[in-house]
mmCIF file of C-alpha atoms in Angstrom:
data_model
loop_
_atom_site.group_PDB
_atom_site.id
_atom_site.type_symbol
_atom_site.label_atom_id
_atom_site.label_comp_id
_atom_site.label_asym_id
_atom_site.label_seq_id
_atom_site.Cartn_x
_atom_site.Cartn_y
_atom_site.Cartn_z
ATOM 1 C CA MET A 1 -176.021 5.755 120.333
ATOM 2 C CA THR A 2 -174.804 7.518 116.835
ATOM 3 C CA ALA A 3 -177.334 5.608 115.124
ATOM 4 C CA ILE A 4 -180.255 7.183 117.552
ATOM 5 C CA TYR A 5 -179.089 10.740 116.801
ATOM 6 C CA GLU A 6 -178.802 9.938 113.284
ATOM 7 C CA PHE A 7 -182.533 8.847 113.376
ATOM 8 C CA LYS A 8 -183.557 11.938 115.388
ATOM 9 C CA GLN A 9 -181.886 13.992 112.780
ATOM 10 C CA LYS A 10 -183.491 12.412 109.856
ATOM 11 C CA LEU A 11 -186.760 12.802 111.602
ATOM 12 C CA LYS A 12 -186.466 16.434 112.062
ATOM 13 C CA ASN A 13 -185.101 17.095 108.832
ATOM 14 C CA LEU A 14 -188.288 15.143 107.345
ATOM 15 C CA TYR A 15 -190.579 16.945 109.535
ATOM 16 C CA GLY A 16 -189.069 20.284 108.399
ATOM 17 C CA GLU A 17 -189.418 19.261 104.760
ATOM 18 C CA TYR A 18 -193.096 18.208 104.885
ATOM 19 C CA GLU A 19 -194.098 20.058 107.538
ATOM 20 C CA ILE A 20 -196.834 21.774 105.621
ATOM 21 C CA TYR A 21 -198.548 18.399 105.084
ATOM 22 C CA LEU A 22 -198.004 16.743 108.387
ATOM 23 C CA LEU A 23 -199.368 19.375 110.800
ATOM 24 C CA PRO A 24 -202.912 19.025 109.221
ATOM 25 C CA VAL A 25 -202.692 14.997 109.467
ATOM 26 C CA VAL A 26 -201.696 15.781 113.063
ATOM 27 C CA LYS A 27 -204.561 18.040 113.868
ATOM 28 C CA PHE A 28 -207.012 15.743 111.838
ATOM 29 C CA ALA A 29 -205.835 12.704 114.014
ATOM 30 C CA VAL A 30 -206.226 14.710 117.497
ATOM 31 C CA ALA A 31 -209.666 15.859 116.434
ATOM 32 C CA LEU A 32 -210.795 12.422 115.042
ATOM 33 C CA VAL A 33 -210.056 10.734 118.325
ATOM 34 C CA TYR A 34 -211.480 13.485 120.605
ATOM 35 C CA PHE A 35 -214.471 13.483 118.723
ATOM 36 C CA MET A 36 -214.673 9.620 118.871
ATOM 37 C CA TRP A 37 -214.025 9.700 122.436
ATOM 38 C CA ILE A 38 -216.977 12.294 123.158
ATOM 39 C CA ASN A 39 -219.400 9.845 120.987
ATOM 40 C CA GLU A 40 -218.278 7.141 123.095
ATOM 41 C CA ASN A 41 -218.917 8.368 126.600
ATOM 42 C CA MET A 42 -221.915 10.389 125.633
ATOM 43 C CA GLY A 43 -223.367 9.377 122.193
ATOM 44 C CA TYR A 44 -227.117 10.469 123.369
ATOM 45 C CA MET A 45 -228.415 12.178 120.146
ATOM 46 C CA SER A 46 -227.860 9.521 117.616
ATOM 47 C CA GLN A 47 -227.775 11.771 114.982
ATOM 48 C CA VAL A 48 -224.558 13.148 115.583
ATOM 49 C CA ASN A 49 -223.258 9.730 116.941
ATOM 50 C CA ASN A 50 -221.953 8.911 113.658
ATOM 51 C CA ILE A 51 -218.597 8.170 112.210
ATOM 52 C CA PHE A 52 -219.123 10.451 108.873
ATOM 53 C CA VAL A 53 -220.193 13.376 111.234
ATOM 54 C CA VAL A 54 -217.190 12.981 113.069
ATOM 55 C CA LEU A 55 -214.566 12.772 110.005
ATOM 56 C CA ILE A 56 -216.359 15.796 108.781
ATOM 57 C CA LEU A 57 -215.852 17.669 111.672
ATOM 58 C CA ALA A 58 -212.212 16.416 112.082
ATOM 59 C CA LEU A 59 -211.651 17.439 108.276
ATOM 60 C CA ILE A 60 -212.930 21.160 109.342
ATOM 61 C CA CYS A 61 -210.167 21.201 112.129
ATOM 62 C CA SER A 62 -207.477 20.080 110.059
ATOM 63 C CA ILE A 63 -207.272 23.087 108.116
ATOM 64 C CA LEU A 64 -208.263 25.695 111.048
ATOM 65 C CA PRO A 65 -206.437 26.894 114.110
ATOM 66 C CA PRO A 66 -206.252 24.086 116.902
ATOM 67 C CA ALA A 67 -208.768 26.010 119.145
ATOM 68 C CA VAL A 68 -211.254 25.268 116.917
ATOM 69 C CA THR A 69 -211.313 21.767 117.869
ATOM 70 C CA VAL A 70 -212.090 22.791 121.438
ATOM 71 C CA VAL A 71 -215.157 24.900 120.284
ATOM 72 C CA LEU A 72 -216.542 21.947 118.123
ATOM 73 C CA GLY A 73 -215.837 19.708 120.987
ATOM 74 C CA PHE A 74 -217.938 21.814 123.148
ATOM 75 C CA ALA A 75 -220.526 22.274 120.686
ATOM 76 C CA LEU A 76 -220.663 18.296 120.288
ATOM 77 C CA MET A 77 -221.151 17.867 123.978
ATOM 78 C CA LEU A 78 -223.981 20.449 124.216
ATOM 79 C CA ILE A 79 -225.909 18.551 121.652
ATOM 80 C CA HIS A 80 -225.822 15.571 123.398
ATOM 81 C CA CYS A 81 -226.507 17.035 126.809
ATOM 82 C CA TYR A 82 -229.469 18.503 124.919
ATOM 83 C CA ALA A 83 -230.641 14.980 124.256
ATOM 84 C CA LEU A 84 -230.769 14.268 128.117
ATOM 85 C CA GLY A 85 -232.692 17.256 128.653
ATOM 86 C CA ILE A 86 -232.749 21.014 128.044
ATOM 87 C CA ASP A 87 -231.793 21.703 131.689
ATOM 88 C CA VAL A 88 -228.611 19.857 131.375
ATOM 89 C CA ALA A 89 -227.621 21.305 128.213
ATOM 90 C CA ALA A 90 -228.151 24.604 130.008
ATOM 91 C CA PHE A 91 -226.015 23.698 133.315
ATOM 92 C CA PHE A 92 -223.341 22.391 130.939
ATOM 93 C CA LEU A 93 -223.615 26.086 128.236
ATOM 94 C CA VAL A 94 -223.212 27.757 131.948
ATOM 95 C CA LEU A 95 -219.996 25.734 133.025
ATOM 96 C CA ILE A 96 -218.642 26.347 129.476
ATOM 97 C CA LEU A 97 -219.250 30.202 129.862
ATOM 98 C CA VAL A 98 -217.711 30.220 132.997
ATOM 99 C CA MET A 99 -214.490 28.536 131.712
ATOM 100 C CA ALA A 100 -214.375 30.313 128.642
ATOM 101 C CA ILE A 101 -214.799 33.934 130.203
ATOM 102 C CA PHE A 102 -212.798 33.760 133.387
ATOM 103 C CA LEU A 103 -210.129 30.981 132.519
ATOM 104 C CA LEU A 104 -209.597 30.137 128.865
ATOM 105 C CA ARG A 105 -209.417 33.593 127.693
ATOM 106 C CA PHE A 106 -205.827 34.076 129.245
ATOM 107 C CA SER A 107 -204.443 30.910 127.407
ATOM 108 C CA ALA A 108 -205.984 31.447 123.973
ATOM 109 C CA SER A 109 -202.700 29.757 122.215
ATOM 110 C CA GLN A 110 -202.730 26.665 124.433
ATOM 111 C CA ASN A 111 -206.187 25.738 124.767
ATOM 112 C CA ILE A 112 -205.720 22.776 122.855
ATOM 113 C CA VAL A 113 -204.401 21.124 126.052
ATOM 114 C CA LEU A 114 -208.240 20.897 126.923
ATOM 115 C CA ALA A 115 -209.069 18.523 124.204
ATOM 116 C CA LEU A 116 -205.822 16.469 125.064
ATOM 117 C CA THR A 117 -206.718 16.087 128.718
ATOM 118 C CA PRO A 118 -209.787 13.617 128.111
ATOM 119 C CA LEU A 119 -207.286 11.751 125.729
ATOM 120 C CA SER A 120 -204.612 11.361 128.527
ATOM 121 C CA PHE A 121 -207.075 9.732 130.825
ATOM 122 C CA SER A 122 -208.540 7.327 128.035
ATOM 123 C CA PHE A 123 -204.652 6.068 127.139
ATOM 124 C CA ASN A 124 -204.354 5.745 131.186
ATOM 125 C CA VAL A 125 -201.202 8.106 131.289
ATOM 126 C CA PRO A 126 -202.938 11.345 132.776
ATOM 127 C CA VAL A 127 -199.823 12.591 134.130
ATOM 128 C CA LEU A 128 -198.282 12.776 130.943
ATOM 129 C CA LEU A 129 -200.070 15.687 130.119
ATOM 130 C CA PRO A 130 -199.190 18.149 132.710
ATOM 131 C CA LEU A 131 -195.601 17.020 131.998
ATOM 132 C CA GLY A 132 -195.816 17.688 128.079
ATOM 133 C CA SER A 133 -197.685 20.822 128.843
ATOM 134 C CA GLY A 134 -194.811 22.163 131.243
ATOM 135 C CA LEU A 135 -192.207 21.204 128.933
ATOM 136 C CA LEU A 136 -193.400 22.274 125.607
ATOM 137 C CA GLY A 137 -195.698 25.352 126.979
ATOM 138 C CA SER A 138 -195.859 27.634 129.657
ATOM 139 C CA GLY A 139 -197.165 28.023 132.942
ATOM 140 C CA LEU A 140 -200.531 29.172 131.459
ATOM 141 C CA ALA A 141 -200.835 25.633 130.269
ATOM 142 C CA ALA A 142 -202.083 24.919 133.702
ATOM 143 C CA ILE A 143 -205.352 26.660 133.075
ATOM 144 C CA PRO A 144 -206.811 24.837 130.173
ATOM 145 C CA ALA A 145 -205.184 21.532 131.653
ATOM 146 C CA GLY A 146 -207.354 22.088 134.745
ATOM 147 C CA CYS A 147 -210.550 22.953 132.857
ATOM 148 C CA GLY A 148 -210.176 19.583 131.060
ATOM 149 C CA VAL A 149 -210.131 17.945 133.963
ATOM 150 C CA ILE A 150 -213.422 19.218 134.638
ATOM 151 C CA VAL A 151 -214.873 18.265 131.544
ATOM 152 C CA TYR A 152 -213.672 14.916 131.645
ATOM 153 C CA TYR A 153 -215.007 14.409 135.144
ATOM 154 C CA PHE A 154 -218.522 15.925 134.396
ATOM 155 C CA VAL A 155 -218.726 14.007 130.970
ATOM 156 C CA ARG A 156 -218.076 10.846 133.265
ATOM 157 C CA PHE A 157 -220.557 12.068 135.620
ATOM 158 C CA LEU A 158 -223.230 12.173 133.073
ATOM 159 C CA TYR A 159 -222.387 8.604 131.989
ATOM 160 C CA GLY A 160 -222.594 7.098 135.267
ATOM 161 C CA ASN A 161 -226.049 8.835 136.004
ATOM 162 C CA THR A 162 -227.634 8.639 132.514
ATOM 163 C CA GLN A 163 -230.939 6.789 133.699
ATOM 164 C CA ALA A 164 -231.476 9.127 136.326
ATOM 165 C CA LEU A 165 -231.000 12.366 134.116
ATOM 166 C CA ALA A 166 -233.179 11.170 131.468
ATOM 167 C CA ASN A 167 -236.086 10.378 133.736
ATOM 168 C CA THR A 168 -238.634 12.906 133.141
ATOM 169 C CA ASP A 169 -240.480 12.024 136.359
ATOM 170 C CA ILE A 170 -237.689 13.972 138.441
ATOM 171 C CA GLU A 171 -238.320 17.642 138.778
ATOM 172 C CA ILE A 172 -235.848 20.262 137.123
ATOM 173 C CA THR A 173 -234.648 21.484 140.461
ATOM 174 C CA GLU A 174 -233.866 18.142 141.691
ATOM 175 C CA ARG A 175 -231.919 17.303 138.521
ATOM 176 C CA LEU A 176 -229.992 20.569 138.548
ATOM 177 C CA LYS A 177 -229.055 19.504 142.512
ATOM 178 C CA MET A 178 -227.660 16.475 141.175
ATOM 179 C CA LEU A 179 -225.916 18.104 138.602
ATOM 180 C CA CYS A 180 -224.165 20.545 140.790
ATOM 181 C CA ASP A 181 -223.494 17.990 143.401
ATOM 182 C CA GLY A 182 -221.708 15.931 140.859
ATOM 183 C CA LEU A 183 -219.786 18.630 140.063
ATOM 184 C CA VAL A 184 -218.977 20.402 143.262
ATOM 185 C CA MET A 185 -218.806 17.365 145.569
ATOM 186 C CA ASN A 186 -216.626 15.615 143.132
ATOM 187 C CA TRP A 187 -213.207 15.088 145.320
ATOM 188 C CA PRO A 188 -211.452 12.912 142.775
ATOM 189 C CA MET A 189 -211.804 15.576 140.199
ATOM 190 C CA TRP A 190 -210.464 18.094 142.293
ATOM 191 C CA ILE A 191 -207.644 16.255 143.759
ATOM 192 C CA THR A 192 -206.806 15.675 140.209
ATOM 193 C CA LEU A 193 -207.262 19.062 139.096
ATOM 194 C CA VAL A 194 -204.931 20.475 142.038
ATOM 195 C CA ALA A 195 -202.290 17.573 140.792
ATOM 196 C CA PHE A 196 -202.529 19.082 137.272
ATOM 197 C CA VAL A 197 -201.951 22.715 138.110
ATOM 198 C CA VAL A 198 -198.968 21.934 140.620
ATOM 199 C CA VAL A 199 -197.301 19.605 137.860
ATOM 200 C CA THR A 200 -197.696 21.925 135.056
ATOM 201 C CA LEU A 201 -196.281 24.812 136.968
ATOM 202 C CA LEU A 202 -193.388 22.856 138.730
ATOM 203 C CA VAL A 203 -192.458 21.182 135.372
ATOM 204 C CA ASN A 204 -192.493 24.751 133.634
ATOM 205 C CA LEU A 205 -190.423 26.178 136.468
ATOM 206 C CA VAL A 206 -187.778 23.621 137.049
ATOM 207 C CA SER A 207 -187.173 23.091 133.349
ATOM 208 C CA SER A 208 -186.717 27.048 132.845
ATOM 209 C CA CYS A 209 -183.525 26.756 135.332
ATOM 210 C CA SER A 210 -179.994 26.966 134.071
ATOM 211 C CA PHE A 211 -178.656 23.891 135.724
ATOM 212 C CA ASP A 212 -177.554 20.759 133.705
ATOM 213 C CA TYR A 213 -180.207 18.415 132.838
ATOM 214 C CA SER A 214 -183.110 20.716 133.915
ATOM 215 C CA TRP A 215 -185.594 18.945 131.805
ATOM 216 C CA ARG A 216 -185.016 15.469 132.920
ATOM 217 C CA VAL A 217 -184.961 16.741 136.689
ATOM 218 C CA ALA A 218 -188.153 18.612 135.913
ATOM 219 C CA ILE A 219 -189.599 15.404 134.457
ATOM 220 C CA ILE A 220 -188.792 13.058 137.434
ATOM 221 C CA ALA A 221 -189.740 15.955 139.936
ATOM 222 C CA GLY A 222 -193.578 16.306 138.126
ATOM 223 C CA GLY A 223 -193.775 12.753 138.255
ATOM 224 C CA VAL A 224 -193.290 12.414 141.987
ATOM 225 C CA ALA A 225 -194.963 15.279 142.584
ATOM 226 C CA TYR A 226 -197.993 14.096 141.053
ATOM 227 C CA VAL A 227 -198.159 11.273 143.025
ATOM 228 C CA LEU A 228 -197.551 12.863 146.054
ATOM 229 C CA VAL A 229 -200.460 15.086 145.772
ATOM 230 C CA VAL A 230 -203.211 12.299 144.458
ATOM 231 C CA LEU A 231 -201.905 10.404 147.772
ATOM 232 C CA ALA A 232 -202.498 13.439 150.002
ATOM 233 C CA GLY A 233 -205.623 14.767 148.613
ATOM 234 C CA GLY A 234 -207.006 10.982 149.027
ATOM 235 C CA PHE A 235 -205.921 10.959 152.539
ATOM 236 C CA LEU A 236 -207.349 14.445 153.198
ATOM 237 C CA PHE A 237 -210.760 13.789 151.719
ATOM 238 C CA ASP A 238 -211.173 10.261 152.443
ATOM 239 C CA VAL A 239 -210.850 9.215 148.531
ATOM 240 C CA THR A 240 -209.872 5.728 147.624
ATOM 241 C CA VAL A 241 -206.721 5.690 145.745
ATOM 242 C CA SER A 242 -205.205 2.724 144.016
ATOM 243 C CA MET A 243 -201.558 2.687 144.860
ATOM 244 C CA THR A 244 -200.520 0.018 142.009
ATOM 245 C CA PRO A 245 -201.939 1.525 139.180
ATOM 246 C CA LEU A 246 -201.117 5.485 140.268
ATOM 247 C CA ILE A 247 -197.293 4.125 140.429
ATOM 248 C CA THR A 248 -197.264 2.157 137.196
ATOM 249 C CA TYR A 249 -199.100 4.715 135.052
ATOM 250 C CA SER A 250 -196.897 7.397 136.507
ATOM 251 C CA ALA A 251 -193.702 5.769 135.569
ATOM 252 C CA ILE A 252 -194.797 5.063 132.114
ATOM 253 C CA SER A 253 -195.711 8.654 131.730
ATOM 254 C CA VAL A 254 -192.210 9.611 133.033
ATOM 255 C CA VAL A 255 -190.719 7.486 130.492
ATOM 256 C CA ILE A 256 -192.572 8.609 127.597
ATOM 257 C CA ALA A 257 -191.805 12.073 128.812
ATOM 258 C CA VAL A 258 -188.075 11.522 128.726
ATOM 259 C CA ILE A 259 -188.166 10.191 125.060
ATOM 260 C CA LEU A 260 -189.944 13.300 124.275
ATOM 261 C CA GLU A 261 -187.470 15.595 125.956
ATOM 262 C CA PHE A 262 -184.802 13.482 123.634
ATOM 263 C CA PHE A 263 -186.581 14.279 120.467
ATOM 264 C CA VAL A 264 -187.365 18.228 121.360
ATOM 265 C CA PHE A 265 -184.797 19.502 123.290
ATOM 266 C CA GLY A 266 -181.657 16.821 123.308
ATOM 267 C CA GLY A 267 -179.211 19.438 124.778
ATOM 268 C CA ASP A 268 -175.607 17.940 124.862
ATOM 269 C CA TYR A 269 -174.349 18.863 128.543
ATOM 270 C CA SER A 270 -170.741 17.625 128.171
ATOM 271 C CA ARG A 271 -169.843 20.573 125.939
ATOM 272 C CA THR A 272 -172.153 23.185 127.904
ATOM 273 C CA GLU A 273 -170.217 26.823 127.656
ATOM 274 C CA ARG A 274 -170.513 29.869 129.769
ATOM 275 C CA LEU A 275 -169.797 33.153 128.111
ATOM 276 C CA GLN A 276 -169.727 36.746 129.546
ATOM 277 C CA PHE A 277 -170.370 39.893 127.382
ATOM 278 C CA GLU A 278 -170.551 43.547 128.392
ATOM 279 C CA ASP A 279 -171.292 46.802 127.207
ATOM 280 C CA ASP A 280 -171.663 50.175 128.526
ATOM 281 C CA GLU A 281 -174.432 49.592 130.840
ATOM 282 C CA TYR A 282 -174.787 45.700 131.474
ATOM 283 C CA TYR A 283 -172.696 42.637 132.072
ATOM 284 C CA TYR A 284 -174.120 39.481 130.409
ATOM 285 C CA TYR A 285 -173.754 36.030 131.530
ATOM 286 C CA VAL A 286 -174.872 33.299 128.916
ATOM 287 C CA LYS A 287 -174.894 29.687 129.501
ATOM 288 C CA ALA A 288 -174.953 27.808 125.787
ATOM 289 C CA VAL A 289 -175.872 24.152 125.417
ATOM 290 C CA PRO A 290 -175.420 23.007 122.273
ATOM 291 C CA LYS A 291 -177.576 20.191 120.553
ATOM 292 C CA ALA A 292 -176.814 16.773 120.704
ATOM 293 C CA THR A 293 -176.587 16.355 116.778
ATOM 294 C CA VAL A 294 -174.179 14.232 114.515
ATOM 295 C CA ALA A 295 -173.652 14.635 110.728
ATOM 296 C CA THR A 296 -175.815 11.995 109.072
ATOM 297 C CA SER A 297 -173.610 10.286 106.117
ATOM 298 C CA GLU A 298 -174.626 10.627 102.825
ATOM 299 C CA ARG A 299 -174.177 7.614 100.363
ATOM 300 C CA SER A 300 -172.725 7.552 96.873
ATOM 301 C CA ILE A 301 -172.779 4.879 94.362
ATOM 302 C CA LYS A 302 -169.440 4.478 92.389
ATOM 303 C CA LYS A 303 -169.216 1.902 89.569
ATOM 304 C CA ILE A 304 -166.292 -0.489 89.329
ATOM 305 C CA THR A 305 -165.215 -1.637 85.981
ATOM 306 C CA SER A 306 -162.560 -4.367 85.132
ATOM 307 C CA ASP A 307 -159.250 -3.433 83.507
ATOM 308 C CA ALA A 308 -160.200 -4.658 80.057
ATOM 309 C CA GLU A 309 -163.405 -2.571 79.964
ATOM 310 C CA THR A 310 -161.238 0.772 81.095
ATOM 311 C CA LYS A 311 -158.553 -0.311 78.352
ATOM 312 C CA GLN A 312 -161.165 -0.488 75.542
ATOM 313 C CA THR A 313 -162.720 2.779 76.833
ATOM 314 C CA GLU A 314 -159.455 4.466 76.746
ATOM 315 C CA ASP A 315 -158.581 3.236 73.132
ATOM 316 C CA ALA A 316 -161.834 4.207 71.618
ATOM 317 C CA GLY A 317 -161.416 7.858 73.148
ATOM 318 C CA ALA A 318 -158.013 7.785 72.009
ATOM 319 C CA SER A 319 -158.864 6.533 68.412
ATOM 320 C CA VAL A 320 -161.713 9.403 68.194
ATOM 321 C CA ILE A 321 -159.155 12.108 68.865
ATOM 322 C CA LEU A 322 -156.636 10.510 66.588
ATOM 323 C CA GLN A 323 -159.433 10.890 63.666
ATOM 324 C CA GLU A 324 -160.277 14.483 64.198
ATOM 325 C CA GLU A 325 -156.443 15.160 64.640
ATOM 326 C CA GLN A 326 -156.134 13.774 60.945
ATOM 327 C CA ASP A 327 -159.397 15.228 59.193
ATOM 328 C CA ALA A 328 -158.309 18.712 60.496
ATOM 329 C CA PRO A 329 -155.481 19.357 58.308
ATOM 330 C CA VAL A 330 -157.805 18.380 55.322
ATOM 331 C CA GLN A 331 -160.540 20.539 56.209
ATOM 332 C CA LYS A 332 -157.853 23.442 56.842
ATOM 333 C CA ALA A 333 -156.456 22.944 53.352
ATOM 334 C CA ALA A 334 -160.014 23.179 51.785
ATOM 335 C CA ILE A 335 -160.708 26.145 53.280
ATOM 336 C CA GLU A 336 -157.230 27.517 52.062
ATOM 337 C CA ASP A 337 -158.078 26.532 48.398
ATOM 338 C CA VAL A 338 -161.090 28.568 47.929
ATOM 339 C CA ASP A 339 -160.632 32.090 46.117
ATOM 340 C CA PHE A 340 -162.659 34.214 47.787
ATOM 341 C CA GLU A 341 -162.114 37.023 45.498
ATOM 342 C CA LYS A 342 -163.629 35.082 42.387
ATOM 343 C CA LYS A 343 -166.429 34.130 44.404
ATOM 344 C CA LEU A 344 -167.257 37.911 45.255
ATOM 345 C CA GLU A 345 -166.820 39.041 41.799
ATOM 346 C CA GLU A 346 -169.391 36.288 40.661
ATOM 347 C CA SER A 347 -171.825 37.085 43.204
ATOM 348 C CA LEU A 348 -171.759 40.769 41.982
ATOM 349 C CA LYS A 349 -172.348 39.682 38.341
ATOM 350 C CA ASP A 350 -175.242 37.626 39.701
ATOM 351 C CA LEU A 351 -176.581 41.124 41.183
#
């Protein structure tokens, strides 16, 4: 266990030392995977369905705030929707404006969660996103998480109805009705949205409590709540839910979240202290949980020599000191034999 704590400490020290370089790399990687996911599931406009375009957009996102990734992702989706039809692009634009005006403006600092939501579905660990958002963010993270669910299911709806939407023989009113029904009547989307919001708020609330191991209890409670909400929603709205994948991927997400808790929080509850202070007006009750850290060992190299080499070194040093002591009286006598007055008179005569 000590080796794991040492590895954690070294990893944190490494990140603290090279954060200025690692943070742009992380933002570049997230943006790259997000834009590749958009092109893979949409890809209707061949001009932007190109790896070089994706790389350029990801490079731009690496040096700008994380919210730019969400904005450029919306722009890329709009371009692909325009390739299907101007009515599809207009519908998606209205959907973006509704989310931006009424929802996303309240969670500006955490809107990157919206871009991470489709990726969590792609890696089959959807519950990991509300667990991580509740632990590392605030309750407002539920807003971009819910919006991300809407974006994911809307993109999947377009992917499954590409031929019907690309058919120009269908009237615009019928196409718009198809889009509205695909969004409003999409019961799996609404069940998942409710599950994301509930889990994010629950995890954030439980992890903020003062009892021991609150983060781990929040992770387990969030995983169980996600499964129960999805099952209850499937029962109420007659939606087929695959039990085995749901439980399996939820368990995997809980394990990953526990590992995340170890590296981000990692409190040592065995050394918890409860302190009390007071001033003229208030009493203060403080619970102090120290971080679980260990002192990393520093290695030093010492050169070991044999006795003969050591004796030769000492003899050489002694001979040098003896020679200096012998030369010192000679130099002192030479200085004393100099007649400084005579030298001064000769110097004055020359002048």
